Coordinates of C-alpha atoms in Angstrom, one line a residue:
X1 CA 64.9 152.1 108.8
X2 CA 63.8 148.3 108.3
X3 CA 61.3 149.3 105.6
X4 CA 64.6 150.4 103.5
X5 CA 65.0 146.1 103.6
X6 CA 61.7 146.3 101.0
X7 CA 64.2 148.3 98.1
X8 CA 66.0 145.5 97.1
X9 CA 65.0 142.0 99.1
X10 CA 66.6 138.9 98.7
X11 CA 64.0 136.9 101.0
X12 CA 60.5 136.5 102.3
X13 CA 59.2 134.5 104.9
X14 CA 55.4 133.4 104.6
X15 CA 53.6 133.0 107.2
X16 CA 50.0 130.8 107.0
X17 CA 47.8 128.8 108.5
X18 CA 49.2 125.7 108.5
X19 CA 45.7 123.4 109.4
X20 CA 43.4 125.5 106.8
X21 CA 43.8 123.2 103.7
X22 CA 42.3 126.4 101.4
X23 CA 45.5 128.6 103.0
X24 CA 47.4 125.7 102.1
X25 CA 47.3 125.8 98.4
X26 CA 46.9 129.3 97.9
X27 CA 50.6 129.5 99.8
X28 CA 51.3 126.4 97.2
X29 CA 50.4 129.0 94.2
X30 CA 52.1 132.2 96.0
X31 CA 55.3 129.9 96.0
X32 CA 55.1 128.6 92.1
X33 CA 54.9 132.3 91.2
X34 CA 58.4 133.8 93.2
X35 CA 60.2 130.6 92.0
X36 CA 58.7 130.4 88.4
X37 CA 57.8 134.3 87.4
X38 CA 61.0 135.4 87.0
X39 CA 62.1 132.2 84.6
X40 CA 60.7 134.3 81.9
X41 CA 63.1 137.2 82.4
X42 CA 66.3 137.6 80.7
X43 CA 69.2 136.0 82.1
X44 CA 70.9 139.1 84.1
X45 CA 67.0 140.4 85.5
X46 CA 66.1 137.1 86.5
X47 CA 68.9 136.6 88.9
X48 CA 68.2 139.8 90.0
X49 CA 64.6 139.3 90.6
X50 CA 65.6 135.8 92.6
X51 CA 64.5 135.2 95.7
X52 CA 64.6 133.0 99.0
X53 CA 61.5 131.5 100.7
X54 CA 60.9 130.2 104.2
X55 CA 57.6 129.0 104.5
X56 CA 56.2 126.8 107.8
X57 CA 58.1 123.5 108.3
X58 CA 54.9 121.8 108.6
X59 CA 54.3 122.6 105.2
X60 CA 57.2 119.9 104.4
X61 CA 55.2 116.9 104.9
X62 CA 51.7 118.0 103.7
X63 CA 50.3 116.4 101.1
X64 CA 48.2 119.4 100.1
X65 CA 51.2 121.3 99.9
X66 CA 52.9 118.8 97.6
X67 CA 56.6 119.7 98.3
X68 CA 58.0 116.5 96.8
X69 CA 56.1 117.3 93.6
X70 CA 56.8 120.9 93.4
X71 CA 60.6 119.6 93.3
X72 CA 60.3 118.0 90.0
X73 CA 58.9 120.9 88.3
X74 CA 61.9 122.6 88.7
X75 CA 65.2 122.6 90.4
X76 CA 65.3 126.0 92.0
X77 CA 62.6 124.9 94.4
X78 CA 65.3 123.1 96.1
X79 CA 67.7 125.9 96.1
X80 CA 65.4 128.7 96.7
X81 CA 62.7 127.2 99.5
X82 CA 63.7 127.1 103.1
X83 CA 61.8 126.0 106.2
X84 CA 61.6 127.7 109.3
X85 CA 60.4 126.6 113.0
X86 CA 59.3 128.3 116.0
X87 CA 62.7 127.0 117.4
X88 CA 64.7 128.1 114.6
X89 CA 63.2 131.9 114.8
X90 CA 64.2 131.5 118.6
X91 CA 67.7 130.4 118.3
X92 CA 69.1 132.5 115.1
X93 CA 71.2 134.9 115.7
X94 CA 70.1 137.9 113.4
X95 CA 67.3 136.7 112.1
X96 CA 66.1 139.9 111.4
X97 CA 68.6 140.1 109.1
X98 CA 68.3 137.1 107.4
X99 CA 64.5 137.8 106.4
X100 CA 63.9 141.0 104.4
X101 CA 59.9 141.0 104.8
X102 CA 56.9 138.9 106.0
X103 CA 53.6 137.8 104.0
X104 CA 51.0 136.6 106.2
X105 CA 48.1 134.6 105.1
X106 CA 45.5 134.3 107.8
X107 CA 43.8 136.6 109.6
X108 CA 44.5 138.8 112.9
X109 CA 45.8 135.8 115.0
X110 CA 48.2 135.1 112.1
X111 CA 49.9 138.6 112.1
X112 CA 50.0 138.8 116.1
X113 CA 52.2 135.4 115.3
X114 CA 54.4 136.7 113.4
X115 CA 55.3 139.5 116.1
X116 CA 55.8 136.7 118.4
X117 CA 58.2 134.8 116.0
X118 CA 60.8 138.2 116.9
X119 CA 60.6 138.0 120.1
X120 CA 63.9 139.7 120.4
X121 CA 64.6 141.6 117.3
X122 CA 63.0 143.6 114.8
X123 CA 60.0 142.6 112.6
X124 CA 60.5 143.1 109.2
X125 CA 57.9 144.6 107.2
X126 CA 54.8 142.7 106.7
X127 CA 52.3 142.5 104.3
X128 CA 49.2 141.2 105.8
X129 CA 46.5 139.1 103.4
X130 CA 43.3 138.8 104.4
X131 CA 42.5 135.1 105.0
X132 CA 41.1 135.2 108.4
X133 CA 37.6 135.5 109.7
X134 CA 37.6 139.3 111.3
X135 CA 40.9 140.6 109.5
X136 CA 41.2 143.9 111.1
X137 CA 45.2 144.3 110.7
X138 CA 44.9 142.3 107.2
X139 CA 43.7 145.0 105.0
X140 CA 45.0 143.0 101.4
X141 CA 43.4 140.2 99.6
X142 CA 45.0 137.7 98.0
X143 CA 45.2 139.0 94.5
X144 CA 46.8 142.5 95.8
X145 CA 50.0 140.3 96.8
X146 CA 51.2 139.7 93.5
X147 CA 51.1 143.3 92.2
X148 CA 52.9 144.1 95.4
X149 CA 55.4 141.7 94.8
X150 CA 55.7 142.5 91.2
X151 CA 56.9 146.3 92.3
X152 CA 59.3 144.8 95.1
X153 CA 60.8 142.2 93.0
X154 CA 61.3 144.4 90.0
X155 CA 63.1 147.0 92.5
X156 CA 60.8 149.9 91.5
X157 CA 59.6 150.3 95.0
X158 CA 60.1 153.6 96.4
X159 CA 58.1 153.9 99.2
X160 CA 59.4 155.9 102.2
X161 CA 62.6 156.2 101.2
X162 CA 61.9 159.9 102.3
X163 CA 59.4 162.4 104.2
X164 CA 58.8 163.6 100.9
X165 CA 57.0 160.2 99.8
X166 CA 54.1 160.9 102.4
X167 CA 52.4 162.9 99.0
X168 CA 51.8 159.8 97.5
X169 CA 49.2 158.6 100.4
X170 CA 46.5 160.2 98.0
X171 CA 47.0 157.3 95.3
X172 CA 44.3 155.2 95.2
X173 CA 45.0 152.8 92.2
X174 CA 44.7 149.5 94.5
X175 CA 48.8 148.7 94.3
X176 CA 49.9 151.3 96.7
X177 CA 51.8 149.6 99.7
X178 CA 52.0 152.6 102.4
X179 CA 54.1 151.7 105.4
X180 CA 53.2 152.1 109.0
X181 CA 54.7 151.2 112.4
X182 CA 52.2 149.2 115.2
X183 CA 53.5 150.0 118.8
X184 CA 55.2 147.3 120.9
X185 CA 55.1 146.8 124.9
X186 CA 58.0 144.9 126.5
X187 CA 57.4 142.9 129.6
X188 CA 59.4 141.4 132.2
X189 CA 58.0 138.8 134.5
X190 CA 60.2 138.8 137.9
X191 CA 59.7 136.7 140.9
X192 CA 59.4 138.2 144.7
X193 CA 63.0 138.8 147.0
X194 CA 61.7 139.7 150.4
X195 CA 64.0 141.5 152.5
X196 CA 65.8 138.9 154.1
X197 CA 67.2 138.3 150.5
X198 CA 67.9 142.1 149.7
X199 CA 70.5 142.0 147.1
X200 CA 72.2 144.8 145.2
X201 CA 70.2 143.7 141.9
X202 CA 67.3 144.5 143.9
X203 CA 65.1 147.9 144.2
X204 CA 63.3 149.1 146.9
X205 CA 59.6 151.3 147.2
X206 CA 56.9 151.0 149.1
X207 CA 53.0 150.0 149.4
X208 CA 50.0 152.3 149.7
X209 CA 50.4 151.0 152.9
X210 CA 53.9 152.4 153.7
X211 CA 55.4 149.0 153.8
X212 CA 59.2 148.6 152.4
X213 CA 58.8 146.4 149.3
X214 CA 61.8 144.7 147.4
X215 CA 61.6 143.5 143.8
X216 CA 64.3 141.9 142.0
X217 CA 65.5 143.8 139.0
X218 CA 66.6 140.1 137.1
X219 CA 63.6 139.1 134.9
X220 CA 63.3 135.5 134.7
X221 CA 61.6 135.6 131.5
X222 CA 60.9 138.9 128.8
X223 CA 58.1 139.5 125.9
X224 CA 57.4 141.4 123.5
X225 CA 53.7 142.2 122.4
X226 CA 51.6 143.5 120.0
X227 CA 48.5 143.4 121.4
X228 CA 47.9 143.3 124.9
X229 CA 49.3 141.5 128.4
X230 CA 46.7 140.3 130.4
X231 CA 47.0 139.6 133.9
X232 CA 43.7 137.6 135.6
X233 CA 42.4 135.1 138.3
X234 CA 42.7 132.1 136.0
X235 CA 40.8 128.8 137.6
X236 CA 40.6 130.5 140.7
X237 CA 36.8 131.7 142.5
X238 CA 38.1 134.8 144.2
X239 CA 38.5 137.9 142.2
X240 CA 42.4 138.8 141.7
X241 CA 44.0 141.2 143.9
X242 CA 47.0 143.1 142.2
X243 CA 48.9 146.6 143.1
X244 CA 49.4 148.7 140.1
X245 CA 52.7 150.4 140.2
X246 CA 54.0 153.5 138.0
X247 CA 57.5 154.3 137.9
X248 CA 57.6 152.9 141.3
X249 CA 55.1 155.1 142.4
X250 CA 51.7 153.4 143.8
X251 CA 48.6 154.1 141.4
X252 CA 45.9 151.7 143.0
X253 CA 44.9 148.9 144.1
X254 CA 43.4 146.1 141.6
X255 CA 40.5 144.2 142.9
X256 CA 38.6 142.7 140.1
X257 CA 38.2 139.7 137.6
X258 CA 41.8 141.1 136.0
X259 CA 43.9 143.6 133.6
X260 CA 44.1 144.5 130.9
X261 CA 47.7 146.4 129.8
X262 CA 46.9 147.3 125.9
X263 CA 48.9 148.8 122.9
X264 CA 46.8 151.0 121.0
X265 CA 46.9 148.4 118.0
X266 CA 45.3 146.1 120.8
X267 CA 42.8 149.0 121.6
X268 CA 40.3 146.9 120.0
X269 CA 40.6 143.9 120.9
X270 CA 39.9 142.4 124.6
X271 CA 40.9 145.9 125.9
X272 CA 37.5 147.1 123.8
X273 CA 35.4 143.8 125.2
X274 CA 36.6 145.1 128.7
X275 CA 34.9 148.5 128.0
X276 CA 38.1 150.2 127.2
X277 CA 39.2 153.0 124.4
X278 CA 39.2 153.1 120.8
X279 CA 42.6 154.4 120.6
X280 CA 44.5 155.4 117.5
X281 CA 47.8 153.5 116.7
X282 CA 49.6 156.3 116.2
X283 CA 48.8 158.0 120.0
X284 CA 51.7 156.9 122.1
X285 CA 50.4 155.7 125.0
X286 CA 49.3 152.8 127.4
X287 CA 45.7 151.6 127.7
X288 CA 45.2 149.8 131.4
X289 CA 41.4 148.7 131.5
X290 CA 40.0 146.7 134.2
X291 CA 38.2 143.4 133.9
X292 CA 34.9 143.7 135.9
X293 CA 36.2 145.6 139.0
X294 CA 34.8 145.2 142.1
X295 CA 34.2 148.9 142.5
X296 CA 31.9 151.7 140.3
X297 CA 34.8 154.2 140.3
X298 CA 37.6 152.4 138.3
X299 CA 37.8 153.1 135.0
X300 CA 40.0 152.7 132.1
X301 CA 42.9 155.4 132.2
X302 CA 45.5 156.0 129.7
X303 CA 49.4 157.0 130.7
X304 CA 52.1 157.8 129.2
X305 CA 54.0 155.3 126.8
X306 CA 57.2 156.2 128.6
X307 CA 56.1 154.9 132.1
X308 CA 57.5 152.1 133.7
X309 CA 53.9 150.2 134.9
X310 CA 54.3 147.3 137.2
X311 CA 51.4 144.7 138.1
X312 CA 52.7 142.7 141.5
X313 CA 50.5 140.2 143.1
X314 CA 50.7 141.3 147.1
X315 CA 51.4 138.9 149.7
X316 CA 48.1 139.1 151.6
X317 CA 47.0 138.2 148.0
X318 CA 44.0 135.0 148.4
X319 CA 44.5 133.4 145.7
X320 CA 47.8 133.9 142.8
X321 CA 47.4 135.2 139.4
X322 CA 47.8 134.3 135.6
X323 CA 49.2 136.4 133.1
X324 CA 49.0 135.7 129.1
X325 CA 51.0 137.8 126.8
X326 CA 49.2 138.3 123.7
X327 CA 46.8 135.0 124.0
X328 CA 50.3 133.2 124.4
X329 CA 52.5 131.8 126.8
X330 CA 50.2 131.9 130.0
X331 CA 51.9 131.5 133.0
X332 CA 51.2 131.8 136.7
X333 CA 52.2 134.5 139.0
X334 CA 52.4 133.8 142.7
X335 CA 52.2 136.2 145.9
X336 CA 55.4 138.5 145.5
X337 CA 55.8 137.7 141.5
X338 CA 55.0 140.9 139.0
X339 CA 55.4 142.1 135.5
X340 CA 56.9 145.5 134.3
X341 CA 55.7 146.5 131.2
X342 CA 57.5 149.3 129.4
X343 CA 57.4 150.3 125.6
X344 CA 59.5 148.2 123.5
X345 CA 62.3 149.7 120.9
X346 CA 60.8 147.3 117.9
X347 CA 57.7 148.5 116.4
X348 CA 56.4 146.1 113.9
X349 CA 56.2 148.0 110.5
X350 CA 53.1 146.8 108.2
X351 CA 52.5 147.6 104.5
X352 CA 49.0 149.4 104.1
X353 CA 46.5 149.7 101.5
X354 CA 45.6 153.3 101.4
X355 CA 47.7 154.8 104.5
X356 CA 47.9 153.7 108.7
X357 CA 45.0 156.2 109.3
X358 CA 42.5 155.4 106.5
X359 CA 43.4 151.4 106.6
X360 CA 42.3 151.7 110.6
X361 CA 39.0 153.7 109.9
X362 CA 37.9 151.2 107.2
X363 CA 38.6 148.7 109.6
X364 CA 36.4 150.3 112.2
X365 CA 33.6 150.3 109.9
X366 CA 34.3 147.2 108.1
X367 CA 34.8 144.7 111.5
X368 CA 33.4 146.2 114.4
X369 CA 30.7 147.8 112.7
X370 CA 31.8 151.1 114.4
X371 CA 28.9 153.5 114.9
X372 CA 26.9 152.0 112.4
X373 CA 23.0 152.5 112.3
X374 CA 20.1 153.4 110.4
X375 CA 20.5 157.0 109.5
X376 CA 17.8 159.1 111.2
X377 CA 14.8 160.1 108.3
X378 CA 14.3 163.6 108.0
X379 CA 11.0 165.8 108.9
X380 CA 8.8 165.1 105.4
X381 CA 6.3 166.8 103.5
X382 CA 4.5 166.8 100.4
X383 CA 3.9 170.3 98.2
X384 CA 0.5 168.3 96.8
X385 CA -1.2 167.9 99.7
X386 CA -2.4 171.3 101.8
X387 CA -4.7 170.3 104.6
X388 CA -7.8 172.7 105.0
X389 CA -11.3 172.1 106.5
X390 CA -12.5 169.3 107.0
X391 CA -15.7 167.7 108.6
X392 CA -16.1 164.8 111.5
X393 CA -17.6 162.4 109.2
X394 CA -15.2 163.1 106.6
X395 CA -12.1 162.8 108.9
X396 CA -14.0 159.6 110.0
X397 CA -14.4 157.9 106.5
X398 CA -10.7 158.7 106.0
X399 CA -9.4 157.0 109.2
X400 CA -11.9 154.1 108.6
X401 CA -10.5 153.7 104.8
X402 CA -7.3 153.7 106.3
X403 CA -8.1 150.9 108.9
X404 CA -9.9 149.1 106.3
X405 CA -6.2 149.1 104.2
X406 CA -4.4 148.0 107.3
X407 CA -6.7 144.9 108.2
X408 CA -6.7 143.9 105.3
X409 CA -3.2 143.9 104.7
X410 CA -2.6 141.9 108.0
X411 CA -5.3 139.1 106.9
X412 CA -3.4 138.8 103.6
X413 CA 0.1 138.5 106.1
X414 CA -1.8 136.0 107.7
X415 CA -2.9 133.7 104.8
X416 CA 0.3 133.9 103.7
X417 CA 1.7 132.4 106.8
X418 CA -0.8 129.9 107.1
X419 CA 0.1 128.9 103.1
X420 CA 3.5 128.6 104.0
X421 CA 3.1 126.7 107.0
X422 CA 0.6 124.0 105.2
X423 CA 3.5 123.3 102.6
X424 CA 6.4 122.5 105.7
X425 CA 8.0 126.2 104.6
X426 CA 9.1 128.7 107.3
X427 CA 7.4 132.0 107.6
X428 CA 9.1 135.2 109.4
X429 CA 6.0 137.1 108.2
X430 CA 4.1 139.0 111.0
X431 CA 0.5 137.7 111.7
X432 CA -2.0 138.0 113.7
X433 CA -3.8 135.2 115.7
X434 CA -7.3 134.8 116.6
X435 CA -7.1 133.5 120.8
X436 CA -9.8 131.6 121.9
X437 CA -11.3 132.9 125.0
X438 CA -9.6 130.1 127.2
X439 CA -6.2 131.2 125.9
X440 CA -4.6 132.1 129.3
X441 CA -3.3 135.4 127.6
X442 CA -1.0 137.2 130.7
X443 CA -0.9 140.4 129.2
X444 CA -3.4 143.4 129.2
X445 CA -7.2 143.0 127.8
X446 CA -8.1 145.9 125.4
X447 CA -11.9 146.6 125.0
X448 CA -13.2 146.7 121.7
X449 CA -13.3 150.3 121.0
X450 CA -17.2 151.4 119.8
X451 CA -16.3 154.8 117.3
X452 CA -19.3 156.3 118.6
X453 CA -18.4 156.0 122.7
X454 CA -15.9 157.8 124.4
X455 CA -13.5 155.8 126.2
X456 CA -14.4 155.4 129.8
X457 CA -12.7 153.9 133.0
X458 CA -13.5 150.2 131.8
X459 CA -12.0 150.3 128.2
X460 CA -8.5 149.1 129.4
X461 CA -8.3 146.1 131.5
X462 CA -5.1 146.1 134.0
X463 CA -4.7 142.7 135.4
X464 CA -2.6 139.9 134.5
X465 CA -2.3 136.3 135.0
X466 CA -6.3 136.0 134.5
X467 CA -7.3 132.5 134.9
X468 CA -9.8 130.9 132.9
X469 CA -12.4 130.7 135.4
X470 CA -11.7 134.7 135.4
X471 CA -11.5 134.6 131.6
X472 CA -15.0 133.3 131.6
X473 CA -16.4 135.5 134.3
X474 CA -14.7 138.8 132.5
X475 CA -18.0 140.6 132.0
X476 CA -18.3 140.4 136.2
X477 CA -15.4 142.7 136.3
X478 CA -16.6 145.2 134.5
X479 CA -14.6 145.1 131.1
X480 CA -15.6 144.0 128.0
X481 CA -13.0 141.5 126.2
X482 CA -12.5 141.4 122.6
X483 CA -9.9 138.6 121.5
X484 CA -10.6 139.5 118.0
X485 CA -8.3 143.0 118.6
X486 CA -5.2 140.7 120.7
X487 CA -2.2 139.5 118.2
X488 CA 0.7 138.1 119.3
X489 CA 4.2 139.4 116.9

């Protein structure tokens, strides 16, 4: 089990935003503090307690990052800190065994990186730190890291070493690191045979249609994702035109802006913008949610995470397709090309604050502001007041009192707009306007209401877009127009 790498590590690979110069020092302070904390150990612990860093290889030549200075504090810098590329993540062999965990220090984007580094190996286990702008995967702040690393460099952590360890998810001291496992999709982009080319690395099924189709089984190129694979129309104006395949079987026919093929860690992200599921990252499945279909009836469907899904571009297709594999690597499928997506064998383990179930909740609350509103009041009433009789006048006074209040209440709104506006200060305070009676108001005209009328045919005015001349000649149709009672919020 790769979180069994977190017992005893021996190196960490930090990953940060390289062009944030805030991210930049704090990685400057995370790396004074593995190289210098364990100087104060005894002799035999502090080897112990030792370990390698590989940090971004832009960070080499940053001046905020001060590599050459960091080098004269102390010697081990030099023996201890390591750089790492995209290309050398690509083209080292065992890799995964070369790093025994990841910190990230950014925000969603960063993490999803961090997948993409291992393209073709495990992830080890990550600890993501919340330096990001929506940080729904990086549930840590900056200060949690060192208690963290205090437990894993002193080799006191213990967590999942066994099923038994799952008691301890009820800990809630802060310096808990609970692990958890974010599903992976594996796709294959492969190009179009044709049957004049029918070789034996090929496979055969057929359209909706009936016609014999043959796909080659050699991928040109393979990814593995975290998130999502989206395939789309791209630059073109004609909606994209795909055939959704499952286990060679044909499900449907795609006509619409694009797909969406989601993990449910990538449940909500564009998959969720789509109008897709909220899916828990522990349901094994496969989220496929159109992007604006051309037709009322498709919907967003989950299947099975053990299906074999296939998105091909047809033939007869207008115009081709681009697919992105978690906001990376875009590339262009022409008629014939698809992609197979299947589940991958690497999930990427994650170190949680307070377990995978309660980290994801909080999230939902905390970044998409999940089901949040104003909780509805409930029915009120008062044990001191117990209406009884009561006469017209008096039921009168009372409702004129209560007028009175409210005008006067809006007039002192008013006066304090007007205030704030003669001192060049902005007002958001509500107030109410006195309109002349050329103001070409296109709304309704309320009569003035008389207390001692009834309300009759002519109280309310239905007409808009009154002109002046009609403004002026009001009384001709028969309504009486009081711009005294007309505000505008």
């Amino acid at each position: 089990m790769s979180l069994k790498k977190l017992e005893n590590p021996k190196s960490v690979m930090i990953i940060s935003k390289a062009q944030d110069n805030h991210v930049i020092r704090l990685t400057q302070q995370l790396v004074y503090w593995l190289v210098m904390s364990p100087k104060s150990e005894e002799q035999e612990v502090r080897a112990a307690r030792e370990i390698h860093i590989y940090i971004d290889g832009n960070l080499a030549q940053n001046p905020i990052f001060n590599y050459d200075k960091l080098l004269k504090i102390h010697p081990d810098f030099r023996r201890l800190l390591h750089f790492w590329t995209p290309q050398f993540c690509a083209e080292t062999p065992g890799l995964y065994d070369l790093i025994d965990f990841i910190i990230t220090l950014g925000g969603d984007g960063t993490v999803l990186y961090a997948s993409w580094l291992f393209q073709n190996s495990q992830v080890p286990p990550v600890i993501p730190i919340h330096m990001g702008s929506l940080g729904f995967f990086t549930v840590f702040n900056f200060n949690y890291v060192f208690n963290i690393l205090s437990r894993l460099l002193s080799n006191r952590d213990e967590q999942n070493k066994n099923d038994d360890d799952k008691d301890d998810d009820n800990k809630s001291d802060g310096s808990s690191s609970y692990p958890s496992y974010l599903n992976n999709f594996k796709c294959k982009t492969s190009p179009y045979v044709g049957l004049e080319n029918h070789r034996s690395s090929s496979e055969e099924f057929y359209s909706e249609d009936n016609n014999k189709l043959c796909f080659n089984n050699l991928p040109t190129e393979t990814f593995h994702i975290l998130n999502d694979v989206v395939v789309d129309r791209g630059p073109s104006a004609y909606m994209s035109h795909m055939e959704l395949y499952g286990n060679n079987r044909h499900l449907t026919t795609v006509q619409a802006d694009g797909l969406v093929v989601a993990t449910p860690t990538g449940s909500t992200a564009y998959s969720l913008s789509a109008g897709g599921p909220i899916v828990h990252p522990q349901v094994q499945t496969m989220i496929v949610t159109p992007i604006c279909p051309h037709t009322l009836s498709f919907r967003p469907m989950l299947l099975p995470n053990d299906l074999e899904l296939k998105i091909m571009v047809p033939k007869d297709s207008r115009n081709t397709a681009w697919a992105s594999f978690d906001g990376r690597h875009r590339i262009e499928l022409k008629q014939g090309d698809f992609i197979t997506v299947t589940s991958s064998r690497y999930p990427m383990p994650t170190i949680c604050l307070n377990g995978q179930s309660n980290d994801w909740y909080n999230s939902l609350r905390r970044c998409l502001k999940w089901n949040d509103r104003v909780r509805q009041k409930a029915f009120t009433s008062s044990d001191n007041y117990i209406p009884g009789p009561i006469t017209v006048n008096a039921l009168k006074s009372e409702l004129d009192d209560a007028m009175k209040s409210i005008m006067e209440n809006a007039a002192a709104l008013n006066q304090t707009n007007t205030n704030g506006n003669a001192n060049g200060e902005g007002s958001e305070s509500v107030a109410f306007e006195e309109i002349p009676p050329t103001h070409p108001i296109n709304s309704f005209f309320y009569n003035s209401y008389d207390p001692n009328s009834r309300f009759s045919d002519n109280d309310l005015l239905y007409h808009t877009n009154l002109s002046n001349s009609n403004l002026k000649n009001s009384e001709n149709l028969g309504a009486k127009v009081s711009y005294h009672d007309i505000g505008f919020v």
